[in-house]
Structures are given as structure tokens and as C-alpha cells.
PDB file of C-alpha atoms and ligand atoms in Angstrom:
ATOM      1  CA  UNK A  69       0.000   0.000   0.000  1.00 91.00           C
ATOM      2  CA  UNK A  70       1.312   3.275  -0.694  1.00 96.00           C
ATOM      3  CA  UNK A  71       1.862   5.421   2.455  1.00 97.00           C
ATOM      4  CA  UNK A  72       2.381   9.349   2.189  1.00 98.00           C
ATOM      5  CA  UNK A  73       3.163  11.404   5.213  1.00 97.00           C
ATOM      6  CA  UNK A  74       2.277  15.664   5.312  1.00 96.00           C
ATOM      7  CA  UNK A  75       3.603  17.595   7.936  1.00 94.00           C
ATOM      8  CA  UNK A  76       0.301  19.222   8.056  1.00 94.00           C
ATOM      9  CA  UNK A  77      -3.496  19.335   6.283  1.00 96.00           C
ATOM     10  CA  UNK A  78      -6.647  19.938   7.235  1.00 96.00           C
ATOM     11  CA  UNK A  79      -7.984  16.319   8.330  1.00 97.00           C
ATOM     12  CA  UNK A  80      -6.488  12.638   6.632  1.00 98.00           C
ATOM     13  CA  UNK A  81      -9.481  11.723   6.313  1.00 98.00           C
ATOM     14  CA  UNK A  82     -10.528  14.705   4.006  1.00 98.00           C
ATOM     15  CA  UNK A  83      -6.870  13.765   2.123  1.00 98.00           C
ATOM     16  CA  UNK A  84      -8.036  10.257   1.662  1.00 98.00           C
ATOM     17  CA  UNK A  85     -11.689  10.802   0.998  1.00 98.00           C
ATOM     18  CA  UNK A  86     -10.233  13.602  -2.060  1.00 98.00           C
ATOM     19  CA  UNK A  87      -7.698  10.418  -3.240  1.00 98.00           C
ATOM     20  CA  UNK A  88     -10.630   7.920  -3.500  1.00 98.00           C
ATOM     21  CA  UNK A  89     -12.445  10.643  -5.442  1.00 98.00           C
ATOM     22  CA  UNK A  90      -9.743  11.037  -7.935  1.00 97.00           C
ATOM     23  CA  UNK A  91      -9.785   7.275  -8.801  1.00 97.00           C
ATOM     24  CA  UNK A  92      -6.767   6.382  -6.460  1.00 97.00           C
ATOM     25  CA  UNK A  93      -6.074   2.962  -4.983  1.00 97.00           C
ATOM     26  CA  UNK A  94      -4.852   2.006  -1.470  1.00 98.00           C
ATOM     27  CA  UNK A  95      -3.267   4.995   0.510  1.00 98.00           C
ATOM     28  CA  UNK A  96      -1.965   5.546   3.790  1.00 98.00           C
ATOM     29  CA  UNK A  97      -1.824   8.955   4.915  1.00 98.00           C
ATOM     30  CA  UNK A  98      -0.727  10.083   8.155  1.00 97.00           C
ATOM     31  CA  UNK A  99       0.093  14.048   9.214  1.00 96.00           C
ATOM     32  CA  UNK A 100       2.453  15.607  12.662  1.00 94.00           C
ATOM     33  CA  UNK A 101      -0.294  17.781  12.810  1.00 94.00           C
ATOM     34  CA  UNK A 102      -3.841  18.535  11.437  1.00 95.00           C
ATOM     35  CA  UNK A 103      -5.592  21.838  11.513  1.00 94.00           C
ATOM     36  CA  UNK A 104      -9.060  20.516  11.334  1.00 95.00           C
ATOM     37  CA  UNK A 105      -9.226  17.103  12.551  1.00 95.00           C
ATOM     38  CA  UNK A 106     -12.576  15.639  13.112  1.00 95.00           C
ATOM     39  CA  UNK A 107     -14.869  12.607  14.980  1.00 92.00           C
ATOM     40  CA  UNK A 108     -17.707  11.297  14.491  1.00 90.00           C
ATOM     41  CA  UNK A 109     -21.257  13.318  15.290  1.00 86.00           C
ATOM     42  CA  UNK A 110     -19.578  16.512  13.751  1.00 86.00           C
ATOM     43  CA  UNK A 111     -17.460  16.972  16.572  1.00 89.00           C
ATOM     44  CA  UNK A 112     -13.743  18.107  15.984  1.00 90.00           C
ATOM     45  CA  UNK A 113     -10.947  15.651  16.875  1.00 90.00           C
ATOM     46  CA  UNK A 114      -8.347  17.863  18.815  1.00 81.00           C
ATOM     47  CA  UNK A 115      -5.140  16.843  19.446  1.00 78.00           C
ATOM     48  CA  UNK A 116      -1.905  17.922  21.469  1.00 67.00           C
ATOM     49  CA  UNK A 117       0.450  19.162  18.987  1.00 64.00           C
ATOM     50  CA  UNK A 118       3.398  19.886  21.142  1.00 63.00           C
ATOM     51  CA  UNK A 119       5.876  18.245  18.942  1.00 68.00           C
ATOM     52  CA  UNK A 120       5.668  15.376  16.494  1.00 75.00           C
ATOM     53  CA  UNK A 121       5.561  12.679  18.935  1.00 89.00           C
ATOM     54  CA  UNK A 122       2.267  14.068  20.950  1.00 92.00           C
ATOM     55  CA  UNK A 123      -0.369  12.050  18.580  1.00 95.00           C
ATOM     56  CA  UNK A 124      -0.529  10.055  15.971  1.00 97.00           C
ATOM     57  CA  UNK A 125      -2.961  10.646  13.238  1.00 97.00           C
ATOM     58  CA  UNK A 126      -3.433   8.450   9.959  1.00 98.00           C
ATOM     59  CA  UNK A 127      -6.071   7.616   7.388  1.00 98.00           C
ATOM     60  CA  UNK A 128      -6.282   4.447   5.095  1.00 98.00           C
ATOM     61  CA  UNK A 129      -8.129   4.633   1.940  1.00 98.00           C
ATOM     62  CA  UNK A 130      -9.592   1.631   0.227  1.00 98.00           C
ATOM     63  CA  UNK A 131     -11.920   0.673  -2.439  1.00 98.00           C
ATOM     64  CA  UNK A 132     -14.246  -1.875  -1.402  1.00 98.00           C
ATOM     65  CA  UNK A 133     -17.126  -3.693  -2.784  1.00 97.00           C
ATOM     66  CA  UNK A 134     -20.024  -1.286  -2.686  1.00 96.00           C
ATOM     67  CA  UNK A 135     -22.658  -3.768  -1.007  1.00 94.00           C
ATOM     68  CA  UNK A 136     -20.153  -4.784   1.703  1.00 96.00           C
ATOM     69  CA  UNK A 137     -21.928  -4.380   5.375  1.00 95.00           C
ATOM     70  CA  UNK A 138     -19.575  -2.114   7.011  1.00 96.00           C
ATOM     71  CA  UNK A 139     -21.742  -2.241  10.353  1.00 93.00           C
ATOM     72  CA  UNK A 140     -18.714  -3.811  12.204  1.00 96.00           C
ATOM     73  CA  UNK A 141     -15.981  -2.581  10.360  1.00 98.00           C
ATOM     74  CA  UNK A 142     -14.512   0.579  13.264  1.00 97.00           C
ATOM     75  CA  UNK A 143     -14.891  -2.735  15.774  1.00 98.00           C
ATOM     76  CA  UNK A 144     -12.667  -5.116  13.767  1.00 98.00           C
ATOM     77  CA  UNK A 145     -10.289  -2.101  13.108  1.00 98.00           C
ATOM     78  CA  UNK A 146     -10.117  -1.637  16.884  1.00 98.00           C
ATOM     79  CA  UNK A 147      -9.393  -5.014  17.730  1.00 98.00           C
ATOM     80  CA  UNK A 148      -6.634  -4.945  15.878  1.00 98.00           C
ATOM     81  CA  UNK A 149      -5.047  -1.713  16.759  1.00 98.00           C
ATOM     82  CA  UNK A 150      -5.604  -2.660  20.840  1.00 98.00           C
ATOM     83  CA  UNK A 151      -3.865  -6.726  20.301  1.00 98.00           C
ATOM     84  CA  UNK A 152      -1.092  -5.021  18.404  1.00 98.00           C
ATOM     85  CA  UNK A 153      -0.545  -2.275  21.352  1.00 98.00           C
ATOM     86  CA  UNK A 154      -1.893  -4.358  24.053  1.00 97.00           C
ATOM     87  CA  UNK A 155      -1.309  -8.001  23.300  1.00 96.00           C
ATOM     88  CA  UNK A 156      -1.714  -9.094  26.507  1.00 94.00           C
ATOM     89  CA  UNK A 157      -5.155  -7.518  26.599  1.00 91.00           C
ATOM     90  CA  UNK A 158      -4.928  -6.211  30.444  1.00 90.00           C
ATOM     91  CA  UNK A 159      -5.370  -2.253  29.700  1.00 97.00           C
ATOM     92  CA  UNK A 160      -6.970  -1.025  26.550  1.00 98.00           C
ATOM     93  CA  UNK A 161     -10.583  -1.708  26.266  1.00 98.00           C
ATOM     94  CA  UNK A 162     -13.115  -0.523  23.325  1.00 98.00           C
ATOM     95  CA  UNK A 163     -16.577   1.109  23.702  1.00 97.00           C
ATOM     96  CA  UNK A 164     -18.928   0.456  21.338  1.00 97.00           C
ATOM     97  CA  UNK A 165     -18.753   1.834  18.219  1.00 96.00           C
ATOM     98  CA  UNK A 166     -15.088   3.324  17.489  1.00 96.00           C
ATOM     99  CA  UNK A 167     -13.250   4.340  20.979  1.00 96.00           C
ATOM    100  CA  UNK A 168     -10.252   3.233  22.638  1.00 98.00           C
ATOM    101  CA  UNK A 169      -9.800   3.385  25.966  1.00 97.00           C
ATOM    102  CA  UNK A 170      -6.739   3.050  28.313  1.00 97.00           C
ATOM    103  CA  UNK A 171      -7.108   2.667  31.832  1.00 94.00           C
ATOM    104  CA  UNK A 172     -10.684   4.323  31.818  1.00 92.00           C
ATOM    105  CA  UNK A 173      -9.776   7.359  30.013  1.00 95.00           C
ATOM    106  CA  UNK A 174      -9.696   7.617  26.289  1.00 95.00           C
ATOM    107  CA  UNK A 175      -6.549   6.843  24.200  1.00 97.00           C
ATOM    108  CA  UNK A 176      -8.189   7.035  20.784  1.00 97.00           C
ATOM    109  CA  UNK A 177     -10.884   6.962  18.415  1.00 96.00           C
ATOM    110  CA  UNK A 178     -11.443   5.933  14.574  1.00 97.00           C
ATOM    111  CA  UNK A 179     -14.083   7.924  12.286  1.00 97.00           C
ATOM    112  CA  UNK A 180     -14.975   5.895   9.064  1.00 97.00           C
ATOM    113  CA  UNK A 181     -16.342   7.764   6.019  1.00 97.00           C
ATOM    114  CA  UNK A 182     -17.511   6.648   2.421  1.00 97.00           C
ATOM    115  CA  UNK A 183     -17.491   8.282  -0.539  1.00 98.00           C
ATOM    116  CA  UNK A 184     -19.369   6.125  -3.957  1.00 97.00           C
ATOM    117  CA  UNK A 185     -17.029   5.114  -6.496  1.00 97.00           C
ATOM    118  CA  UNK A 186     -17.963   3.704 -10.399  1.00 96.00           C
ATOM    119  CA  UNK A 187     -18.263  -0.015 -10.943  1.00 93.00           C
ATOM    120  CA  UNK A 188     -19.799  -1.784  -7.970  1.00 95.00           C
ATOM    121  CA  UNK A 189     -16.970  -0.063  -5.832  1.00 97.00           C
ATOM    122  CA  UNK A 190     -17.269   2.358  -2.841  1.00 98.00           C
ATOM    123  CA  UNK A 191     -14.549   4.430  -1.269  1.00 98.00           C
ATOM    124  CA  UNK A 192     -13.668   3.522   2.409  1.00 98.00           C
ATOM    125  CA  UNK A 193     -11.692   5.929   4.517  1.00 98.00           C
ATOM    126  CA  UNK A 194     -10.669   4.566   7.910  1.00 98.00           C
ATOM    127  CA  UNK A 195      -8.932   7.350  10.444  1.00 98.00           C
ATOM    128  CA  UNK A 196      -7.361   6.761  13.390  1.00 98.00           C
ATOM    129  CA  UNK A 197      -6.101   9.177  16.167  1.00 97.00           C
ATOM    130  CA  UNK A 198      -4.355   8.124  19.202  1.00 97.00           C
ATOM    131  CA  UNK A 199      -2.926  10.119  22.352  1.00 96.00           C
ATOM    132  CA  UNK A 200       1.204   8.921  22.219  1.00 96.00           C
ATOM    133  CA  UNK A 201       1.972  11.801  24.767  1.00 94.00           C
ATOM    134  CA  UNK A 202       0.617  13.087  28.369  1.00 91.00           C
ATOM    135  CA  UNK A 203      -1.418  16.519  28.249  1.00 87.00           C
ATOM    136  CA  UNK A 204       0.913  18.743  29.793  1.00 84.00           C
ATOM    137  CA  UNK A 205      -0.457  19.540  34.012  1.00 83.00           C
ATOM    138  CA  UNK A 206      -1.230  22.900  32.690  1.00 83.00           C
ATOM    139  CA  UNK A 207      -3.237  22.021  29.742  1.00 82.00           C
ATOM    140  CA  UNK A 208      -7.402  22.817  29.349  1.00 80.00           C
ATOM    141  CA  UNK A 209      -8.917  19.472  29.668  1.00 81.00           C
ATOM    142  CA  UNK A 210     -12.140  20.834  29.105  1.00 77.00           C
ATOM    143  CA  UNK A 211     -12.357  18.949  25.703  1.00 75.00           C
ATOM    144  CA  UNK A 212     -11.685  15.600  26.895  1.00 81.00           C
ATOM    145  CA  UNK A 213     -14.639  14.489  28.009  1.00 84.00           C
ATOM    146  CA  UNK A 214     -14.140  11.028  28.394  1.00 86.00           C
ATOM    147  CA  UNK A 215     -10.766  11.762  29.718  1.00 90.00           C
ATOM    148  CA  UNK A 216      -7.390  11.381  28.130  1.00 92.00           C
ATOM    149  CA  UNK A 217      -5.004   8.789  28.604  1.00 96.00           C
ATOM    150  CA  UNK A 218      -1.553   8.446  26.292  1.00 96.00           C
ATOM    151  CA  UNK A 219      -0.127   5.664  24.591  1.00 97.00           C
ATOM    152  CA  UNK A 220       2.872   6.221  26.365  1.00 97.00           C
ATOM    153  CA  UNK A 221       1.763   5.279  29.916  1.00 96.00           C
ATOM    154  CA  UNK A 222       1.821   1.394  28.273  1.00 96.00           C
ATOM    155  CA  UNK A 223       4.843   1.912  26.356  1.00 95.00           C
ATOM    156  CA  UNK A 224       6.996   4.805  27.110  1.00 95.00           C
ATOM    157  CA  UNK A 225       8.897   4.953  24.375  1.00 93.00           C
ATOM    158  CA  UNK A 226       6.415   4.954  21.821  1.00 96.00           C
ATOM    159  CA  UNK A 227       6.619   7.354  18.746  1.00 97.00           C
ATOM    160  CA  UNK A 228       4.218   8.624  15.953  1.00 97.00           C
ATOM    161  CA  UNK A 229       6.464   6.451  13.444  1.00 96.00           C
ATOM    162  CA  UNK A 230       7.322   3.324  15.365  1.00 97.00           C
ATOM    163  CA  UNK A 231       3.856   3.040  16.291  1.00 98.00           C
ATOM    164  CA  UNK A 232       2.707   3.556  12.695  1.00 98.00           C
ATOM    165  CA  UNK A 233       5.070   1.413  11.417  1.00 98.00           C
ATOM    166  CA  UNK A 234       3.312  -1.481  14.108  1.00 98.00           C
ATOM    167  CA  UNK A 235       0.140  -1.158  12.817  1.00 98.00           C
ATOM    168  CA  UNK A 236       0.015  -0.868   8.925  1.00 98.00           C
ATOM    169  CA  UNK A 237       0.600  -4.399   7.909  1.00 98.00           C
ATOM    170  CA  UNK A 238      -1.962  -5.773  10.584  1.00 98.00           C
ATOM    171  CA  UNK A 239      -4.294  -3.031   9.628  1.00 98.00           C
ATOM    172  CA  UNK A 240      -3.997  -4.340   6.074  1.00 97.00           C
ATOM    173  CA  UNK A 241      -4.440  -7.800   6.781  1.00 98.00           C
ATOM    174  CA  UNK A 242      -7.724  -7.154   8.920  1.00 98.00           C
ATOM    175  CA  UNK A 243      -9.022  -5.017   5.826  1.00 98.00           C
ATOM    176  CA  UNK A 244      -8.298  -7.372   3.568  1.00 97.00           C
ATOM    177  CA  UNK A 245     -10.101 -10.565   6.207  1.00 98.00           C
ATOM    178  CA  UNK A 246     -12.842  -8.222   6.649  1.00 98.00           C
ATOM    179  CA  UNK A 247     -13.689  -7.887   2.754  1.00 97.00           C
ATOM    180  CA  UNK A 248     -13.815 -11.665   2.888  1.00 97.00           C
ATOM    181  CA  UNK A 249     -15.292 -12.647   5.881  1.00 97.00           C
ATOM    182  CA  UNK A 250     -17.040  -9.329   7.807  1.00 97.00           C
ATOM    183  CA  UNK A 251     -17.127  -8.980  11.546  1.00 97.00           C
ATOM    184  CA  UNK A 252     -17.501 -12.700  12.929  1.00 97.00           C
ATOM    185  CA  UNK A 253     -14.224 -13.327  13.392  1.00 97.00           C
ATOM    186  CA  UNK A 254     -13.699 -10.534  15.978  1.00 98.00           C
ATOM    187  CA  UNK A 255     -17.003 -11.036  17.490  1.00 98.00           C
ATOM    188  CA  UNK A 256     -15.248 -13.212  20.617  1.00 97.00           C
ATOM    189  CA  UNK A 257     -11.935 -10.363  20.599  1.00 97.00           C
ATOM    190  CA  UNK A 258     -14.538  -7.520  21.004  1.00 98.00           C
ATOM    191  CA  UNK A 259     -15.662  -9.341  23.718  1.00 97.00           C
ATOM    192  CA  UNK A 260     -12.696  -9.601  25.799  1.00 97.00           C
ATOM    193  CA  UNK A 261     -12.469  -5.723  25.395  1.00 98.00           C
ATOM    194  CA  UNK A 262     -15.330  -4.781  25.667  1.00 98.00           C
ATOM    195  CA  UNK A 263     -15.650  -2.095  27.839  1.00 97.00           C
ATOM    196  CA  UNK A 264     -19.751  -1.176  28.377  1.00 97.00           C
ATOM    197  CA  UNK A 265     -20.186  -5.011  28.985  1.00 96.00           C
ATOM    198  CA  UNK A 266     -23.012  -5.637  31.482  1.00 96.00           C
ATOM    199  CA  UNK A 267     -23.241  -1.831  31.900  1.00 96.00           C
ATOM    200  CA  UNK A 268     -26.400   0.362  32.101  1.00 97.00           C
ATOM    201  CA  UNK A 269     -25.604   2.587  29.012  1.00 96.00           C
ATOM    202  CA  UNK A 270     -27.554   4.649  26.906  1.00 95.00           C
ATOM    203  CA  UNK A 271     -28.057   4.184  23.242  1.00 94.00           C
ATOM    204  CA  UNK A 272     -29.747   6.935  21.019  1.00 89.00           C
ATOM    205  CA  UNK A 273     -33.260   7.317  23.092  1.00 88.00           C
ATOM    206  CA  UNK A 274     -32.978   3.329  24.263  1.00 92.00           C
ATOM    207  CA  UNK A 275     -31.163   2.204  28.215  1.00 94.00           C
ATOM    208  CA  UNK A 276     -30.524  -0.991  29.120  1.00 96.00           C
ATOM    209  CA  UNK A 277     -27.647  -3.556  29.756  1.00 96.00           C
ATOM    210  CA  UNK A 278     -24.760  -3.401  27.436  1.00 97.00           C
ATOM    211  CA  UNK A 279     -25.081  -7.523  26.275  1.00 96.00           C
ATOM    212  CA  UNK A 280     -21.799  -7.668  23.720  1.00 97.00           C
ATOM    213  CA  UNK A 281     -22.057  -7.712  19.882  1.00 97.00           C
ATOM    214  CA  UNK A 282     -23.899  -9.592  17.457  1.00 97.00           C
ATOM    215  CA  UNK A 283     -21.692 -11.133  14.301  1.00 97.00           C
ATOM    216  CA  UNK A 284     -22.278  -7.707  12.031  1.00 96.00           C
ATOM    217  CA  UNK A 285     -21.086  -5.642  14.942  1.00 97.00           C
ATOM    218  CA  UNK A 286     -24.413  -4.618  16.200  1.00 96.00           C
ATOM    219  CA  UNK A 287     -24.370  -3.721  19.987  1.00 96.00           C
ATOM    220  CA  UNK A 288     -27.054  -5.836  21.999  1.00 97.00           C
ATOM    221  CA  UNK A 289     -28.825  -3.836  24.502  1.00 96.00           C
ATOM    222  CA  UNK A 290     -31.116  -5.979  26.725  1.00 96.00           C
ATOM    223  CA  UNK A 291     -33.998  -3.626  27.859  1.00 95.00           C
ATOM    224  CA  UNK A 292     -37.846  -4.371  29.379  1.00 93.00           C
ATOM    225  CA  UNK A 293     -38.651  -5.166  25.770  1.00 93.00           C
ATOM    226  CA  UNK A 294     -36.196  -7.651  24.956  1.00 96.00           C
ATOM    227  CA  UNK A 295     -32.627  -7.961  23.439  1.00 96.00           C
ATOM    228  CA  UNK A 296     -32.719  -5.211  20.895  1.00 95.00           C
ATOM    229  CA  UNK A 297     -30.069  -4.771  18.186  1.00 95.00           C
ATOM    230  CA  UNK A 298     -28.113  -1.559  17.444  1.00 94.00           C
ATOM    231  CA  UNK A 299     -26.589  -0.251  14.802  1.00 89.00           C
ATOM    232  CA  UNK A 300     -26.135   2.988  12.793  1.00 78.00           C
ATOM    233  CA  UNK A 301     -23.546   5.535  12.288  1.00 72.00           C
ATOM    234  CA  UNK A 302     -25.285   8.363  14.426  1.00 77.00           C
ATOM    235  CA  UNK A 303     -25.741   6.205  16.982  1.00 84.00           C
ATOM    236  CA  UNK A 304     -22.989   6.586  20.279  1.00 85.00           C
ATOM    237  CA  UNK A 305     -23.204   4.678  23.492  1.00 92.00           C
ATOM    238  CA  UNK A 306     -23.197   6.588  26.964  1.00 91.00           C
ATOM    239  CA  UNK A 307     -22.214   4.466  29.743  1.00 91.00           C
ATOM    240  CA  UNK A 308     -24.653   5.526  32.799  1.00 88.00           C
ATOM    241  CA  UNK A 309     -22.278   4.168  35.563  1.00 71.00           C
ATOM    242  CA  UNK A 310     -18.929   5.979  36.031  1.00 60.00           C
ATOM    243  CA  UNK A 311     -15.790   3.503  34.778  1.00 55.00           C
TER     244      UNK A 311
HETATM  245  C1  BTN B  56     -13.847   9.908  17.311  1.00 65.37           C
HETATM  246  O1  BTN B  56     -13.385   9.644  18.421  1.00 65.37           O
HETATM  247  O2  BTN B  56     -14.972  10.417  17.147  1.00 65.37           O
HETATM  248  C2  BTN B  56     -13.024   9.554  16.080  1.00 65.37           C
HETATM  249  C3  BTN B  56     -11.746  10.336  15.999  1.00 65.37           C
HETATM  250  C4  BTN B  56     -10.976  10.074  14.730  1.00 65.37           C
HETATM  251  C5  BTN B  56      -9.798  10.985  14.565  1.00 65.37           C
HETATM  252  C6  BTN B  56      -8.945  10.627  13.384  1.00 65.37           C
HETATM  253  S1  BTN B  56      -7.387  11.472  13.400  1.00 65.37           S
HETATM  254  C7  BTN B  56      -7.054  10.913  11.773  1.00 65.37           C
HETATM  255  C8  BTN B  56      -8.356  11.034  11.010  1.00 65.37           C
HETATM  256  N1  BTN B  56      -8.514  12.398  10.494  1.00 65.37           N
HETATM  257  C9  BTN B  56      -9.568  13.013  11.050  1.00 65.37           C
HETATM  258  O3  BTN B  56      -9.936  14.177  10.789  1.00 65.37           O
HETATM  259  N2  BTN B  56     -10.180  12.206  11.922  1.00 65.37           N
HETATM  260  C10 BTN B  56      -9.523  10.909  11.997  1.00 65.37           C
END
């Protein structure tokens, strides 16, 4: 896969999404800094920029076939980024649909976006941001909501680079199994991570118990009215008990 690197642009995501337009293939584009960074729900992705190594923020583009179910797609992609930082699976767990979470505060978060392409094809932009480095003591945490934890309280020499460098080929080899096979065969890793499990959360309008994932990466929320399936990119999960 190709991989570019920018010293700065807007948002990866908007990099990759422009790529796919133009007809490009498989790209992996990663920036020290981005001036307009975003989430999911609209809301802007902000990162420490205090030097290269404070974040590390990436896209992968890929053209996929158009009718593949992408429902669990941000779960398998998490998976994969948490066994490759956290093999032994004791610290980072993921909440239900695209966040990382180390040590109960938030490490990282991946927004996917799709753009149509010609032929039975659609454009598939994954983006990733993780937290490599401490805020600074002095810094407004107002904007961390769900708290901020850094890669480097599990490894404390980690880098924007090395850590890339880790993830790519695993991230291609999950894209790739996932265009074959979908979600099922994360279904059981989600579960060890999973961090709403047998939590009261809220979904959209709907409370109830967190109850794991189905095999298309639907969350399970077992309420008065039964076990009802989730899914649906404006949907976010609230947990209703404090970590
Ligand atoms: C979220 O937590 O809502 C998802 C955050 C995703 C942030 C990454 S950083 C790289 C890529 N470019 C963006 O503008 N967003 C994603």
C-alpha cells in the first residue's frame, strides 16, 4: 500500500476521501499535525500538537465492494489496533462503536467515512487518532470528556512512526479478512475488550444492559422489551455508571 506522510493538512481523512475521489487505490496517509481534525457526530478531533511525537494521526483509503456491510468494520479495526498495542489484553478496552480506551480514560478513536465510487466499488476511509503523549499539568482538559489517557503510559517509548510502522501491515491484513469474511471473526476479541459489557448505558433514546455484539457488529442492549439490536452511524453509546 502506498503510504504518504504531510507535515500538516486539514484532516487525513478529508486527504483520503479527495484520493478515492480522484480514482486512487490504497493509501496511507498520516500528518504531525492537522488543523481541522474531526470525529464522528460533527465533533472536531483535537489533538496535542506539542511536537511530532504528541499524537498520531493516519487515514487508510480503500476501495471496497459497494454492497459490503460495514456495520462492524470501526470494531474489527479496533481489535486490531488494541492486540497489536496491548497483546496481553490487560489495559486497553473498546466502547462500542469506534473508541479506545486506556485505563478508563480515552486513548483514541477511529471515524470511518464513504465516498461512492464507479463499478460496484465504494470508497472507504478509515482514520485513526491516538494520544502517544501526556497533556501537559497545565493544559485545558475541558475537551476531553471522556478523559485522556496516552499511549505512552503502556509503552513509554512509543513514537508517531514506530507506532505507525506497528500497525500498517496488521491493519492491512484485517481489511483485507474483513472484505472476505465481515465482523464474525472478531465477534469473541470484542468481547474480551469490551468495555460497556453488562453496563447500564444509553443508546440513542434506548437504556438498558450493554449484552456484547452480534456477528455484524451490532451492539445488543437488553432492555424491558427484549434484546434489541443496534446499529447505525449516528448512533454513540453513553455508559450511565462511572468507569
Ligand atoms: C472519534 O473519536 O470520534 C473519532 C476520531 C478520529 C480521529 C482521526 S485522526 C485521523 C483522522 N482524520 C480526522 O480528521 N479524523 C480521523
Amino acid at each position: 500500500m502506498e503510504r504518504r506522510h504531510l507535515a500538516e493538512c486539514g484532516s487525513t481523512n478529508t486527504e483520503a476521501l479527495a484520493h478515492l475521489r480522484d480514482g486512487g487505490g490504497p493509501l496511507l496517509v498520516s500528518a504531525s499535525r492537522q488543523t481541522a481534525g474531526r470525529g464522528r457526530l460533527g465533533r472536531a478531533w483535537l489533538t496535542d500538537h506539542a511536537g511530532d511525537d504528541a499524537s498520531l494521526t493516519f487515514s487508510v483509503a480503500l476501495p471496497m465492494p459497494a454492497g459490503l456491510d460495514l456495520s462492524g468494520l470501526s470494531l474489527a479495526i479496533g481489535c486490531t489496533v488494541a492486540d497489536v498495542l496491548d497483546p496481553a489484553g490487560e489495559r486497553i478496552r473498546l466502547k462500542w462503536p469506534n473508541d479506545l480506551f486506556l485505563d478508563g480514560a480515552k486513548l483514541g478513536g477511529i471515524l470511518i467515512e464513504t465516498v461512492p465510487l464507479p463499478d460496484q466499488r465504494r470508497g472507504v476511509v478509515i482514520g485513526i487518532g491516538l494520544n502517544l503523549r501526556p497533556l501537559p499539568p497545565e493544559a485545558d482538559r475541558s475537551a476531553f470528556t471522556s478523559g485522556h489517557a496516552a499511549l505512552q503510559a503502556l509503552d513509554p517509548a512509543a513514537t508517531a512512526s514506530a507506532t505507525l510502522d506497528r500497525l500498517a501491515p496488521v491493519l492491512r491484513a484485517t481489511l483485507a479478512d474483513f472484505e472476505t469474511l465481515g465482523f464474525a471473526p472478531w465477534q469473541a476479541a470484542f468481547a474480551r475488550r469490551d468495555l460497556a459489557a453488562g453496563r447500564r448505558v444509553r443508546v440513542g433514546e434506548q437504556t438498558g444492559i450493554a449484552h456484547g455484539v452480534s456477528p455484524r457488529g451490532e451492539l445488543l442492549l437488553a432492555t424491558t422489551a427484549g434484546i434489541l439490536p443496534m446499529s447505525g452511524g449516528e448512533l454513540s453509546l453513553r455508559l450511565e455508571t462511572s468507569l
